[in-house]
Amino acid sequence: MIEVHYFARYREALQCESERVEWQESFAQLNDLRAYLISRGGVWAEVLGERNLMCARNEELCMPDEPLVDGDQVAFFPTVTGG
Amino acid sequence: MSIRVQAETFDPGAETGAMHAANVGVGAVVTFIGYVRDFNDGLDVSGLYLEHFPGMTEKSLAKIAQEAASRWPLLKTNIIHRVGRLEPGEPIVFVGTASAHRQAAFEACAFIMDYLKTKAPFWKKEDTPEGSRWVEGKSSDAIAAERWK
């Protein structure tokens, strides 16, 4: 199981704060999970297909090619704008 | 090192004073305070909502402060970031760095702000006469952070 969180504009566009995604052997990298979510089509493809998408694995900023393991927590969000 | 993520406001003067209190080895204190403006990207801004990623926020700020401490001889680092609802004129962020000499304090403060702007999970949503809108990330922030690599 992967716990996936969405923030800010993504959370609103997807109308989803977080969800649990059944673990799949094909999820070698965070990118594979992203591709699975994009395959839902519509707003999922639009939002998660964004070029400037940022992501985190287990509350640490990472690149989309970060390796994934069952039980990880993942977050997708737009460019951060704090400060 | 002190990291605080909070809804309540803070007193920039008191925070600045506390940067050298109880440490007479501190010869230089540099602070940055960010405030909510009443105007952005051509529209009046009547208020702001700051969303964050609880859990990751504190961790990422601590990581940035640790990175600064590994690069410069800092005697104290203080980061405060507000979340939730904010009005124009209110302080959003405080970064204070203390060192024996000014160069380290100046550079570390700029470094922390540049990294905070591009790596810490905060998002601003502004209220404008045309409705509320998410603030888009700026490429100038990414370029500013690049210079520390």
PDB file of N, CA, C and O in Angstrom, chain A residues 14-72:
ATOM      1  N   LEU A  14      -7.870  17.923  -7.901  1.00  0.00           N
ATOM      2  CA  LEU A  14      -8.167  16.481  -7.863  1.00  0.00           C
ATOM      3  C   LEU A  14      -9.300  16.159  -6.897  1.00  0.00           C
ATOM      4  O   LEU A  14      -9.817  15.038  -6.879  1.00  0.00           O
ATOM      5  N   GLN A  15      -9.686  17.153  -6.096  1.00  0.00           N
ATOM      6  CA  GLN A  15     -10.693  16.967  -5.045  1.00  0.00           C
ATOM      7  C   GLN A  15     -10.314  15.763  -4.186  1.00  0.00           C
ATOM      8  O   GLN A  15     -11.156  14.909  -3.862  1.00  0.00           O
ATOM      9  N   CYS A  16      -9.039  15.721  -3.860  1.00  0.00           N
ATOM     10  CA  CYS A  16      -8.523  14.599  -3.067  1.00  0.00           C
ATOM     11  C   CYS A  16      -7.330  15.074  -2.246  1.00  0.00           C
ATOM     12  O   CYS A  16      -6.380  15.632  -2.776  1.00  0.00           O
ATOM     13  N   GLU A  17      -7.428  14.858  -0.949  1.00  0.00           N
ATOM     14  CA  GLU A  17      -6.363  15.256  -0.030  1.00  0.00           C
ATOM     15  C   GLU A  17      -5.334  14.132   0.077  1.00  0.00           C
ATOM     16  O   GLU A  17      -4.130  14.373   0.054  1.00  0.00           O
ATOM     17  N   SER A  18      -5.842  12.908   0.207  1.00  0.00           N
ATOM     18  CA  SER A  18      -4.953  11.750   0.280  1.00  0.00           C
ATOM     19  C   SER A  18      -5.734  10.490  -0.075  1.00  0.00           C
ATOM     20  O   SER A  18      -6.968  10.473  -0.012  1.00  0.00           O
ATOM     21  N   GLU A  19      -4.996   9.473  -0.442  1.00  0.00           N
ATOM     22  CA  GLU A  19      -5.624   8.192  -0.780  1.00  0.00           C
ATOM     23  C   GLU A  19      -4.622   7.076  -0.559  1.00  0.00           C
ATOM     24  O   GLU A  19      -3.422   7.322  -0.410  1.00  0.00           O
ATOM     25  N   ARG A  20      -5.123   5.829  -0.523  1.00  0.00           N
ATOM     26  CA  ARG A  20      -4.248   4.668  -0.423  1.00  0.00           C
ATOM     27  C   ARG A  20      -4.305   3.943  -1.752  1.00  0.00           C
ATOM     28  O   ARG A  20      -5.395   3.631  -2.237  1.00  0.00           O
ATOM     29  N   VAL A  21      -3.141   3.721  -2.316  1.00  0.00           N
ATOM     30  CA  VAL A  21      -3.065   3.027  -3.601  1.00  0.00           C
ATOM     31  C   VAL A  21      -2.475   1.641  -3.362  1.00  0.00           C
ATOM     32  O   VAL A  21      -1.435   1.512  -2.711  1.00  0.00           O
ATOM     33  N   GLU A  22      -3.178   0.639  -3.875  1.00  0.00           N
ATOM     34  CA  GLU A  22      -2.722  -0.756  -3.742  1.00  0.00           C
ATOM     35  C   GLU A  22      -1.334  -0.907  -4.356  1.00  0.00           C
ATOM     36  O   GLU A  22      -1.095  -0.419  -5.452  1.00  0.00           O
ATOM     37  N   TRP A  23      -0.415  -1.550  -3.620  1.00  0.00           N
ATOM     38  CA  TRP A  23       0.961  -1.724  -4.116  1.00  0.00           C
ATOM     39  C   TRP A  23       0.978  -2.593  -5.374  1.00  0.00           C
ATOM     40  O   TRP A  23       0.255  -3.581  -5.455  1.00  0.00           O
ATOM     41  N   GLN A  24       1.783  -2.187  -6.335  1.00  0.00           N
ATOM     42  CA  GLN A  24       1.959  -2.977  -7.560  1.00  0.00           C
ATOM     43  C   GLN A  24       3.448  -3.206  -7.786  1.00  0.00           C
ATOM     44  O   GLN A  24       4.247  -2.306  -7.545  1.00  0.00           O
ATOM     45  N   GLU A  25       3.790  -4.382  -8.269  1.00  0.00           N
ATOM     46  CA  GLU A  25       5.199  -4.715  -8.523  1.00  0.00           C
ATOM     47  C   GLU A  25       5.827  -3.743  -9.522  1.00  0.00           C
ATOM     48  O   GLU A  25       7.038  -3.536  -9.514  1.00  0.00           O
ATOM     49  N   SER A  26       4.993  -3.164 -10.377  1.00  0.00           N
ATOM     50  CA  SER A  26       5.509  -2.253 -11.411  1.00  0.00           C
ATOM     51  C   SER A  26       5.948  -0.899 -10.835  1.00  0.00           C
ATOM     52  O   SER A  26       6.572  -0.103 -11.527  1.00  0.00           O
ATOM     53  N   PHE A  27       5.661  -0.651  -9.559  1.00  0.00           N
ATOM     54  CA  PHE A  27       6.039   0.640  -8.950  1.00  0.00           C
ATOM     55  C   PHE A  27       7.519   0.633  -8.504  1.00  0.00           C
ATOM     56  O   PHE A  27       7.828   0.719  -7.325  1.00  0.00           O
ATOM     57  N   ALA A  28       8.415   0.559  -9.466  1.00  0.00           N
ATOM     58  CA  ALA A  28       9.839   0.548  -9.109  1.00  0.00           C
ATOM     59  C   ALA A  28      10.292   1.937  -8.662  1.00  0.00           C
ATOM     60  O   ALA A  28      11.076   2.090  -7.737  1.00  0.00           O
ATOM     61  N   GLN A  29       9.760   2.939  -9.340  1.00  0.00           N
ATOM     62  CA  GLN A  29      10.106   4.333  -9.027  1.00  0.00           C
ATOM     63  C   GLN A  29       8.829   5.126  -8.793  1.00  0.00           C
ATOM     64  O   GLN A  29       7.751   4.744  -9.217  1.00  0.00           O
ATOM     65  N   LEU A  30       9.012   6.277  -8.171  1.00  0.00           N
ATOM     66  CA  LEU A  30       7.888   7.183  -7.953  1.00  0.00           C
ATOM     67  C   LEU A  30       7.208   7.527  -9.290  1.00  0.00           C
ATOM     68  O   LEU A  30       5.997   7.667  -9.371  1.00  0.00           O
ATOM     69  N   ASN A  31       8.008   7.647 -10.341  1.00  0.00           N
ATOM     70  CA  ASN A  31       7.498   7.911 -11.686  1.00  0.00           C
ATOM     71  C   ASN A  31       6.476   6.877 -12.156  1.00  0.00           C
ATOM     72  O   ASN A  31       5.557   7.210 -12.899  1.00  0.00           O
ATOM     73  N   ASP A  32       6.654   5.627 -11.721  1.00  0.00           N
ATOM     74  CA  ASP A  32       5.731   4.555 -12.134  1.00  0.00           C
ATOM     75  C   ASP A  32       4.375   4.740 -11.458  1.00  0.00           C
ATOM     76  O   ASP A  32       3.332   4.507 -12.068  1.00  0.00           O
ATOM     77  N   LEU A  33       4.402   5.152 -10.207  1.00  0.00           N
ATOM     78  CA  LEU A  33       3.152   5.462  -9.497  1.00  0.00           C
ATOM     79  C   LEU A  33       2.481   6.657 -10.175  1.00  0.00           C
ATOM     80  O   LEU A  33       1.265   6.666 -10.386  1.00  0.00           O
ATOM     81  N   ARG A  34       3.297   7.629 -10.527  1.00  0.00           N
ATOM     82  CA  ARG A  34       2.774   8.830 -11.190  1.00  0.00           C
ATOM     83  C   ARG A  34       2.093   8.434 -12.511  1.00  0.00           C
ATOM     84  O   ARG A  34       0.992   8.908 -12.813  1.00  0.00           O
ATOM     85  N   ALA A  35       2.737   7.554 -13.278  1.00  0.00           N
ATOM     86  CA  ALA A  35       2.178   7.114 -14.558  1.00  0.00           C
ATOM     87  C   ALA A  35       0.847   6.377 -14.345  1.00  0.00           C
ATOM     88  O   ALA A  35      -0.097   6.554 -15.108  1.00  0.00           O
ATOM     89  N   TYR A  36       0.797   5.581 -13.263  1.00  0.00           N
ATOM     90  CA  TYR A  36      -0.444   4.861 -12.947  1.00  0.00           C
ATOM     91  C   TYR A  36      -1.578   5.861 -12.656  1.00  0.00           C
ATOM     92  O   TYR A  36      -2.701   5.698 -13.129  1.00  0.00           O
ATOM     93  N   LEU A  37      -1.260   6.915 -11.894  1.00  0.00           N
ATOM     94  CA  LEU A  37      -2.279   7.915 -11.553  1.00  0.00           C
ATOM     95  C   LEU A  37      -2.694   8.710 -12.797  1.00  0.00           C
ATOM     96  O   LEU A  37      -3.875   9.037 -12.975  1.00  0.00           O
ATOM     97  N   ILE A  38      -1.726   8.997 -13.662  1.00  0.00           N
ATOM     98  CA  ILE A  38      -2.006   9.716 -14.912  1.00  0.00           C
ATOM     99  C   ILE A  38      -2.936   8.882 -15.802  1.00  0.00           C
ATOM    100  O   ILE A  38      -3.801   9.421 -16.496  1.00  0.00           O
ATOM    101  N   SER A  39      -2.799   7.553 -15.721  1.00  0.00           N
ATOM    102  CA  SER A  39      -3.618   6.669 -16.574  1.00  0.00           C
ATOM    103  C   SER A  39      -5.100   6.719 -16.211  1.00  0.00           C
ATOM    104  O   SER A  39      -5.943   6.219 -16.951  1.00  0.00           O
ATOM    105  N   ARG A  40      -5.417   7.346 -15.064  1.00  0.00           N
ATOM    106  CA  ARG A  40      -6.840   7.533 -14.722  1.00  0.00           C
ATOM    107  C   ARG A  40      -7.502   8.535 -15.675  1.00  0.00           C
ATOM    108  O   ARG A  40      -8.711   8.632 -15.743  1.00  0.00           O
ATOM    109  N   GLY A  41      -6.659   9.324 -16.376  1.00  0.00           N
ATOM    110  CA  GLY A  41      -7.167  10.278 -17.367  1.00  0.00           C
ATOM    111  C   GLY A  41      -7.741  11.529 -16.751  1.00  0.00           C
ATOM    112  O   GLY A  41      -7.656  11.746 -15.533  1.00  0.00           O
ATOM    113  N   GLY A  42      -8.359  12.356 -17.573  1.00  0.00           N
ATOM    114  CA  GLY A  42      -9.018  13.597 -17.142  1.00  0.00           C
ATOM    115  C   GLY A  42      -8.103  14.500 -16.353  1.00  0.00           C
ATOM    116  O   GLY A  42      -6.953  14.737 -16.732  1.00  0.00           O
ATOM    117  N   VAL A  43      -8.636  14.991 -15.210  1.00  0.00           N
ATOM    118  CA  VAL A  43      -7.899  15.953 -14.395  1.00  0.00           C
ATOM    119  C   VAL A  43      -6.628  15.315 -13.801  1.00  0.00           C
ATOM    120  O   VAL A  43      -5.633  15.987 -13.545  1.00  0.00           O
ATOM    121  N   TRP A  44      -6.650  13.987 -13.605  1.00  0.00           N
ATOM    122  CA  TRP A  44      -5.472  13.290 -13.063  1.00  0.00           C
ATOM    123  C   TRP A  44      -4.301  13.392 -14.038  1.00  0.00           C
ATOM    124  O   TRP A  44      -3.164  13.652 -13.641  1.00  0.00           O
ATOM    125  N   ALA A  45      -4.613  13.195 -15.317  1.00  0.00           N
ATOM    126  CA  ALA A  45      -3.567  13.271 -16.346  1.00  0.00           C
ATOM    127  C   ALA A  45      -3.055  14.712 -16.457  1.00  0.00           C
ATOM    128  O   ALA A  45      -1.854  14.953 -16.575  1.00  0.00           O
ATOM    129  N   GLU A  46      -4.012  15.633 -16.371  1.00  0.00           N
ATOM    130  CA  GLU A  46      -3.677  17.059 -16.494  1.00  0.00           C
ATOM    131  C   GLU A  46      -2.745  17.509 -15.357  1.00  0.00           C
ATOM    132  O   GLU A  46      -1.687  18.079 -15.600  1.00  0.00           O
ATOM    133  N   VAL A  47      -3.152  17.228 -14.133  1.00  0.00           N
ATOM    134  CA  VAL A  47      -2.416  17.718 -12.959  1.00  0.00           C
ATOM    135  C   VAL A  47      -1.087  16.981 -12.773  1.00  0.00           C
ATOM    136  O   VAL A  47      -0.037  17.602 -12.651  1.00  0.00           O
ATOM    137  N   LEU A  48      -1.141  15.656 -12.764  1.00  0.00           N
ATOM    138  CA  LEU A  48       0.087  14.897 -12.491  1.00  0.00           C
ATOM    139  C   LEU A  48       1.039  14.865 -13.685  1.00  0.00           C
ATOM    140  O   LEU A  48       2.195  14.483 -13.550  1.00  0.00           O
ATOM    141  N   GLY A  49       0.539  15.334 -14.832  1.00  0.00           N
ATOM    142  CA  GLY A  49       1.397  15.426 -16.011  1.00  0.00           C
ATOM    143  C   GLY A  49       2.156  16.741 -16.070  1.00  0.00           C
ATOM    144  O   GLY A  49       2.977  16.954 -16.964  1.00  0.00           O
ATOM    145  N   GLU A  50       1.895  17.632 -15.117  1.00  0.00           N
ATOM    146  CA  GLU A  50       2.553  18.950 -15.135  1.00  0.00           C
ATOM    147  C   GLU A  50       4.069  18.817 -15.053  1.00  0.00           C
ATOM    148  O   GLU A  50       4.584  18.017 -14.269  1.00  0.00           O
ATOM    149  N   ARG A  51       4.737  19.648 -15.843  1.00  0.00           N
ATOM    150  CA  ARG A  51       6.195  19.572 -15.937  1.00  0.00           C
ATOM    151  C   ARG A  51       6.865  20.018 -14.631  1.00  0.00           C
ATOM    152  O   ARG A  51       7.902  19.502 -14.253  1.00  0.00           O
ATOM    153  N   ASN A  52       6.260  20.996 -13.944  1.00  0.00           N
ATOM    154  CA  ASN A  52       6.895  21.538 -12.731  1.00  0.00           C
ATOM    155  C   ASN A  52       6.495  20.819 -11.443  1.00  0.00           C
ATOM    156  O   ASN A  52       6.764  21.306 -10.349  1.00  0.00           O
ATOM    157  N   LEU A  53       5.828  19.683 -11.589  1.00  0.00           N
ATOM    158  CA  LEU A  53       5.377  18.915 -10.423  1.00  0.00           C
ATOM    159  C   LEU A  53       6.542  18.640  -9.462  1.00  0.00           C
ATOM    160  O   LEU A  53       7.658  18.337  -9.881  1.00  0.00           O
ATOM    161  N   MET A  54       6.257  18.789  -8.173  1.00  0.00           N
ATOM    162  CA  MET A  54       7.264  18.450  -7.162  1.00  0.00           C
ATOM    163  C   MET A  54       6.766  17.225  -6.403  1.00  0.00           C
ATOM    164  O   MET A  54       5.556  16.988  -6.345  1.00  0.00           O
ATOM    165  N   CYS A  55       7.682  16.458  -5.821  1.00  0.00           N
ATOM    166  CA  CYS A  55       7.248  15.283  -5.090  1.00  0.00           C
ATOM    167  C   CYS A  55       8.134  15.004  -3.882  1.00  0.00           C
ATOM    168  O   CYS A  55       9.253  15.509  -3.786  1.00  0.00           O
ATOM    169  N   ALA A  56       7.558  14.239  -2.968  1.00  0.00           N
ATOM    170  CA  ALA A  56       8.289  13.864  -1.755  1.00  0.00           C
ATOM    171  C   ALA A  56       8.019  12.399  -1.473  1.00  0.00           C
ATOM    172  O   ALA A  56       6.937  11.883  -1.768  1.00  0.00           O
ATOM    173  N   ARG A  57       9.040  11.733  -0.923  1.00  0.00           N
ATOM    174  CA  ARG A  57       8.869  10.346  -0.480  1.00  0.00           C
ATOM    175  C   ARG A  57       9.187  10.323   1.006  1.00  0.00           C
ATOM    176  O   ARG A  57      10.261  10.780   1.412  1.00  0.00           O
ATOM    177  N   ASN A  58       8.256   9.825   1.796  1.00  0.00           N
ATOM    178  CA  ASN A  58       8.401   9.758   3.254  1.00  0.00           C
ATOM    179  C   ASN A  58       8.839  11.102   3.847  1.00  0.00           C
ATOM    180  O   ASN A  58       9.794  11.192   4.623  1.00  0.00           O
ATOM    181  N   GLU A  59       8.149  12.152   3.391  1.00  0.00           N
ATOM    182  CA  GLU A  59       8.327  13.527   3.904  1.00  0.00           C
ATOM    183  C   GLU A  59       9.686  14.122   3.591  1.00  0.00           C
ATOM    184  O   GLU A  59      10.160  15.014   4.299  1.00  0.00           O
ATOM    185  N   GLU A  60      10.325  13.642   2.531  1.00  0.00           N
ATOM    186  CA  GLU A  60      11.588  14.234   2.066  1.00  0.00           C
ATOM    187  C   GLU A  60      11.437  14.536   0.588  1.00  0.00           C
ATOM    188  O   GLU A  60      11.033  13.651  -0.188  1.00  0.00           O
ATOM    189  N   LEU A  61      11.794  15.758   0.203  1.00  0.00           N
ATOM    190  CA  LEU A  61      11.756  16.147  -1.196  1.00  0.00           C
ATOM    191  C   LEU A  61      12.592  15.156  -2.008  1.00  0.00           C
ATOM    192  O   LEU A  61      13.667  14.743  -1.562  1.00  0.00           O
ATOM    193  N   CYS A  62      12.096  14.756  -3.183  1.00  0.00           N
ATOM    194  CA  CYS A  62      12.877  13.812  -4.006  1.00  0.00           C
ATOM    195  C   CYS A  62      12.638  14.081  -5.477  1.00  0.00           C
ATOM    196  O   CYS A  62      11.781  14.877  -5.844  1.00  0.00           O
ATOM    197  N   MET A  63      13.398  13.386  -6.301  1.00  0.00           N
ATOM    198  CA  MET A  63      13.227  13.473  -7.748  1.00  0.00           C
ATOM    199  C   MET A  63      12.218  12.400  -8.156  1.00  0.00           C
ATOM    200  O   MET A  63      12.039  11.408  -7.449  1.00  0.00           O
ATOM    201  N   PRO A  64      11.567  12.571  -9.343  1.00  0.00           N
ATOM    202  CA  PRO A  64      10.570  11.571  -9.778  1.00  0.00           C
ATOM    203  C   PRO A  64      11.147  10.178 -10.019  1.00  0.00           C
ATOM    204  O   PRO A  64      10.408   9.214 -10.057  1.00  0.00           O
ATOM    205  N   ASP A  65      12.481  10.062 -10.141  1.00  0.00           N
ATOM    206  CA  ASP A  65      13.048   8.725 -10.360  1.00  0.00           C
ATOM    207  C   ASP A  65      13.453   8.046  -9.044  1.00  0.00           C
ATOM    208  O   ASP A  65      14.152   7.033  -9.037  1.00  0.00           O
ATOM    209  N   GLU A  66      12.979   8.595  -7.933  1.00  0.00           N
ATOM    210  CA  GLU A  66      13.245   8.013  -6.608  1.00  0.00           C
ATOM    211  C   GLU A  66      12.667   6.583  -6.545  1.00  0.00           C
ATOM    212  O   GLU A  66      11.521   6.360  -6.929  1.00  0.00           O
ATOM    213  N   PRO A  67      13.440   5.627  -6.029  1.00  0.00           N
ATOM    214  CA  PRO A  67      12.904   4.262  -5.885  1.00  0.00           C
ATOM    215  C   PRO A  67      11.750   4.231  -4.861  1.00  0.00           C
ATOM    216  O   PRO A  67      11.765   4.996  -3.905  1.00  0.00           O
ATOM    217  N   LEU A  68      10.794   3.360  -5.093  1.00  0.00           N
ATOM    218  CA  LEU A  68       9.641   3.219  -4.180  1.00  0.00           C
ATOM    219  C   LEU A  68       9.629   1.821  -3.584  1.00  0.00           C
ATOM    220  O   LEU A  68      10.020   0.866  -4.249  1.00  0.00           O
ATOM    221  N   VAL A  69       9.160   1.713  -2.341  1.00  0.00           N
ATOM    222  CA  VAL A  69       8.898   0.387  -1.783  1.00  0.00           C
ATOM    223  C   VAL A  69       7.510   0.380  -1.141  1.00  0.00           C
ATOM    224  O   VAL A  69       6.993   1.442  -0.770  1.00  0.00           O
ATOM    225  N   ASP A  70       6.952  -0.808  -1.042  1.00  0.00           N
ATOM    226  CA  ASP A  70       5.628  -0.971  -0.451  1.00  0.00           C
ATOM    227  C   ASP A  70       5.629  -0.347   0.949  1.00  0.00           C
ATOM    228  O   ASP A  70       6.566  -0.572   1.720  1.00  0.00           O
ATOM    229  N   GLY A  71       4.608   0.447   1.261  1.00  0.00           N
ATOM    230  CA  GLY A  71       4.508   1.070   2.577  1.00  0.00           C
ATOM    231  C   GLY A  71       4.983   2.515   2.600  1.00  0.00           C
ATOM    232  O   GLY A  71       4.820   3.208   3.604  1.00  0.00           O
ATOM    233  N   ASP A  72       5.561   2.965   1.489  1.00  0.00           N
ATOM    234  CA  ASP A  72       6.029   4.353   1.433  1.00  0.00           C
ATOM    235  C   ASP A  72       4.868   5.339   1.465  1.00  0.00           C
ATOM    236  O   ASP A  72       3.738   5.008   1.085  1.00  0.00           O
TER     237      ASP A  72
END
